[in-house]
GROMACS .gro file of C-alpha atoms in nm:
model
  192
    1UNK     CA    1   7.529  13.272   8.393
    2UNK     CA    2   7.242  13.300   8.639
    3UNK     CA    3   7.225  13.081   8.948
    4UNK     CA    4   6.884  12.949   9.048
    5UNK     CA    5   6.750  12.799   9.368
    6UNK     CA    6   6.613  12.446   9.353
    7UNK     CA    7   6.253  12.571   9.361
    8UNK     CA    8   6.321  12.825   9.084
    9UNK     CA    9   6.482  12.558   8.869
   10UNK     CA   10   6.184  12.323   8.914
   11UNK     CA   11   5.950  12.609   8.826
   12UNK     CA   12   6.152  12.685   8.511
   13UNK     CA   13   6.141  12.321   8.404
   14UNK     CA   14   5.767  12.299   8.447
   15UNK     CA   15   5.654  12.628   8.304
   16UNK     CA   16   5.881  12.738   8.019
   17UNK     CA   17   5.781  12.599   7.684
   18UNK     CA   18   6.037  12.765   7.459
   19UNK     CA   19   6.339  12.786   7.686
   20UNK     CA   20   6.665  12.798   7.493
   21UNK     CA   21   6.863  12.677   7.792
   22UNK     CA   22   7.017  12.344   7.683
   23UNK     CA   23   7.022  12.203   8.036
   24UNK     CA   24   6.656  12.276   8.097
   25UNK     CA   25   6.552  12.141   7.756
   26UNK     CA   26   6.760  11.831   7.815
   27UNK     CA   27   6.596  11.767   8.150
   28UNK     CA   28   6.252  11.828   8.006
   29UNK     CA   29   6.326  11.570   7.733
   30UNK     CA   30   6.464  11.319   7.983
   31UNK     CA   31   6.174  11.354   8.228
   32UNK     CA   32   5.835  11.370   8.058
   33UNK     CA   33   5.675  11.460   8.392
   34UNK     CA   34   5.816  11.811   8.340
   35UNK     CA   35   5.601  11.855   8.029
   36UNK     CA   36   5.259  11.957   8.148
   37UNK     CA   37   5.036  11.957   7.843
   38UNK     CA   38   4.699  12.017   8.007
   39UNK     CA   39   4.632  12.389   8.074
   40UNK     CA   40   4.459  12.302   8.402
   41UNK     CA   41   4.768  12.110   8.522
   42UNK     CA   42   5.000  12.388   8.404
   43UNK     CA   43   4.795  12.636   8.606
   44UNK     CA   44   4.809  12.414   8.915
   45UNK     CA   45   5.182  12.358   8.865
   46UNK     CA   46   5.240  12.733   8.839
   47UNK     CA   47   5.050  12.794   9.161
   48UNK     CA   48   5.239  12.517   9.338
   49UNK     CA   49   5.573  12.643   9.207
   50UNK     CA   50   5.495  12.997   9.327
   51UNK     CA   51   5.400  12.867   9.671
   52UNK     CA   52   5.719  12.659   9.683
   53UNK     CA   53   5.933  12.956   9.574
   54UNK     CA   54   5.781  13.162   9.854
   55UNK     CA   55   5.832  12.898  10.123
   56UNK     CA   56   5.457  12.863  10.169
   57UNK     CA   57   5.426  12.483  10.149
   58UNK     CA   58   5.408  12.221  10.421
   59UNK     CA   59   5.518  11.868  10.341
   60UNK     CA   60   5.325  11.566  10.462
   61UNK     CA   61   5.556  11.264  10.438
   62UNK     CA   62   5.458  10.901  10.478
   63UNK     CA   63   5.693  10.640  10.618
   64UNK     CA   64   5.762  10.510  10.266
   65UNK     CA   65   5.975  10.816  10.194
   66UNK     CA   66   6.264  10.652  10.384
   67UNK     CA   67   6.261  10.327  10.189
   68UNK     CA   68   6.509  10.475   9.940
   69UNK     CA   69   6.755  10.501  10.229
   70UNK     CA   70   6.739  10.126  10.289
   71UNK     CA   71   6.473  10.116  10.557
   72UNK     CA   72   6.200   9.855  10.529
   73UNK     CA   73   5.831   9.926  10.498
   74UNK     CA   74   5.624   9.847  10.809
   75UNK     CA   75   5.534   9.494  10.694
   76UNK     CA   76   5.897   9.415  10.610
   77UNK     CA   77   6.007   9.553  10.946
   78UNK     CA   78   5.762   9.322  11.121
   79UNK     CA   79   5.893   9.030  10.916
   80UNK     CA   80   6.254   9.110  11.011
   81UNK     CA   81   6.156   9.102  11.378
   82UNK     CA   82   5.957   8.781  11.329
   83UNK     CA   83   6.257   8.620  11.157
   84UNK     CA   84   6.455   8.669  11.478
   85UNK     CA   85   6.217   8.423  11.647
   86UNK     CA   86   6.207   8.154  11.377
   87UNK     CA   87   6.445   7.859  11.372
   88UNK     CA   88   6.650   7.965  11.068
   89UNK     CA   89   6.528   8.321  11.002
   90UNK     CA   90   6.391   8.242  10.657
   91UNK     CA   91   6.068   8.355  10.492
   92UNK     CA   92   5.922   8.003  10.471
   93UNK     CA   93   5.911   7.989  10.852
   94UNK     CA   94   5.698   8.301  10.891
   95UNK     CA   95   5.335   8.267  10.992
   96UNK     CA   96   5.252   8.594  11.166
   97UNK     CA   97   5.105   8.765  10.858
   98UNK     CA   98   4.862   8.483  10.787
   99UNK     CA   99   4.775   8.437  11.155
  100UNK     CA  100   4.690   8.808  11.189
  101UNK     CA  101   4.520   8.837  10.848
  102UNK     CA  102   4.794   9.084  10.746
  103UNK     CA  103   4.662   9.349  10.984
  104UNK     CA  104   4.974   9.552  11.074
  105UNK     CA  105   4.844   9.652  11.417
  106UNK     CA  106   4.762   9.293  11.509
  107UNK     CA  107   5.098   9.181  11.376
  108UNK     CA  108   5.279   9.444  11.584
  109UNK     CA  109   5.082   9.350  11.897
  110UNK     CA  110   5.159   8.982  11.843
  111UNK     CA  111   5.531   9.058  11.792
  112UNK     CA  112   5.527   9.273  12.105
  113UNK     CA  113   5.373   8.983  12.302
  114UNK     CA  114   5.626   8.736  12.162
  115UNK     CA  115   5.925   8.964  12.224
  116UNK     CA  116   5.818   9.037  12.583
  117UNK     CA  117   5.776   8.669  12.676
  118UNK     CA  118   6.034   8.477  12.468
  119UNK     CA  119   6.399   8.484  12.374
  120UNK     CA  120   6.494   8.490  12.007
  121UNK     CA  121   6.681   8.207  11.832
  122UNK     CA  122   7.011   8.350  11.964
  123UNK     CA  123   6.883   8.343  12.323
  124UNK     CA  124   6.842   8.723  12.345
  125UNK     CA  125   6.542   8.877  12.516
  126UNK     CA  126   6.470   9.233  12.401
  127UNK     CA  127   6.145   9.420  12.375
  128UNK     CA  128   5.975   9.469  12.041
  129UNK     CA  129   6.053   9.841  12.061
  130UNK     CA  130   6.424   9.772  12.121
  131UNK     CA  131   6.432   9.536  11.825
  132UNK     CA  132   6.263   9.788  11.594
  133UNK     CA  133   6.502  10.063  11.710
  134UNK     CA  134   6.803   9.837  11.646
  135UNK     CA  135   6.688   9.760  11.292
  136UNK     CA  136   6.629  10.127  11.218
  137UNK     CA  137   6.969  10.225  11.364
  138UNK     CA  138   7.146   9.954  11.162
  139UNK     CA  139   6.983  10.046  10.832
  140UNK     CA  140   6.937  10.424  10.844
  141UNK     CA  141   7.287  10.549  10.777
  142UNK     CA  142   7.227  10.823  10.518
  143UNK     CA  143   6.928  11.012  10.381
  144UNK     CA  144   6.829  10.915  10.027
  145UNK     CA  145   6.848  11.152   9.734
  146UNK     CA  146   6.473  11.208   9.769
  147UNK     CA  147   6.506  11.314  10.134
  148UNK     CA  148   6.801  11.537  10.048
  149UNK     CA  149   6.600  11.707   9.773
  150UNK     CA  150   6.298  11.747  10.000
  151UNK     CA  151   6.522  11.906  10.263
  152UNK     CA  152   6.638  12.157  10.001
  153UNK     CA  153   6.284  12.292   9.961
  154UNK     CA  154   6.180  12.596  10.156
  155UNK     CA  155   5.887  12.468  10.363
  156UNK     CA  156   5.682  12.617  10.641
  157UNK     CA  157   5.674  12.279  10.814
  158UNK     CA  158   5.710  11.906  10.767
  159UNK     CA  159   5.470  11.651  10.910
  160UNK     CA  160   5.600  11.296  10.896
  161UNK     CA  161   5.490  10.948  10.996
  162UNK     CA  162   5.847  10.824  10.978
  163UNK     CA  163   5.992  10.612  11.254
  164UNK     CA  164   6.342  10.731  11.169
  165UNK     CA  165   6.525  11.065  11.177
  166UNK     CA  166   6.646  11.073  10.818
  167UNK     CA  167   6.457  11.388  10.715
  168UNK     CA  168   6.608  11.564  11.016
  169UNK     CA  169   6.949  11.430  10.918
  170UNK     CA  170   6.897  11.559  10.563
  171UNK     CA  171   6.825  11.906  10.708
  172UNK     CA  172   7.136  11.886  10.925
  173UNK     CA  173   7.342  11.804  10.613
  174UNK     CA  174   7.237  12.126  10.441
  175UNK     CA  175   7.484  12.412  10.425
  176UNK     CA  176   7.544  12.624  10.732
  177UNK     CA  177   7.320  12.914  10.631
  178UNK     CA  178   7.023  12.688  10.571
  179UNK     CA  179   7.102  12.489  10.884
  180UNK     CA  180   7.084  12.797  11.106
  181UNK     CA  181   6.737  12.878  10.967
  182UNK     CA  182   6.626  12.522  11.049
  183UNK     CA  183   6.759  12.557  11.405
  184UNK     CA  184   6.559  12.879  11.450
  185UNK     CA  185   6.246  12.700  11.328
  186UNK     CA  186   6.310  12.412  11.569
  187UNK     CA  187   6.356  12.653  11.857
  188UNK     CA  188   6.038  12.836  11.765
  189UNK     CA  189   5.852  12.508  11.807
  190UNK     CA  190   6.034  12.423  12.132
  191UNK     CA  191   6.235  12.134  11.987
  192UNK     CA  192   6.588  12.252  12.061
   0.00000   0.00000   0.00000
């Protein structure tokens, strides 16, 4: 029985119409996204699959990619910090979003001002940055399945807006052979 890389398996799922492989047919039936009916989309999928198989893709990841690992989105993160400064730490006590018209940059600036001048309800004075780092450290224990699968792809590079290190952790969790290739890439970019 042949062994396929992740990229080869994805390519097989997307491109083969009459595959007799029970596993592949079963996955195609379970996940309709693998059935590309439109010839234009099949052509694009084939090109993308070939680029992926050849390690010619770069991933651009938004911060939302870490939410599956238990990390909050930016607004939720701001609310968690705000809750530290309310009397009981409950949603009904929040006012920052409305006061700042839900502008995330204004909300962050306001939380930074509050954290630098006041103690929280437990009497602790920490900067906004320290509070955000603590929340991330507490909640980012393991990469999600999505991050693990993304780390299994052969990519030229990854550009991320994430405020955590979960994609890096997912790469570190790969097997030793893949991990040594990642280290060489890091060294090539001066990030040893």
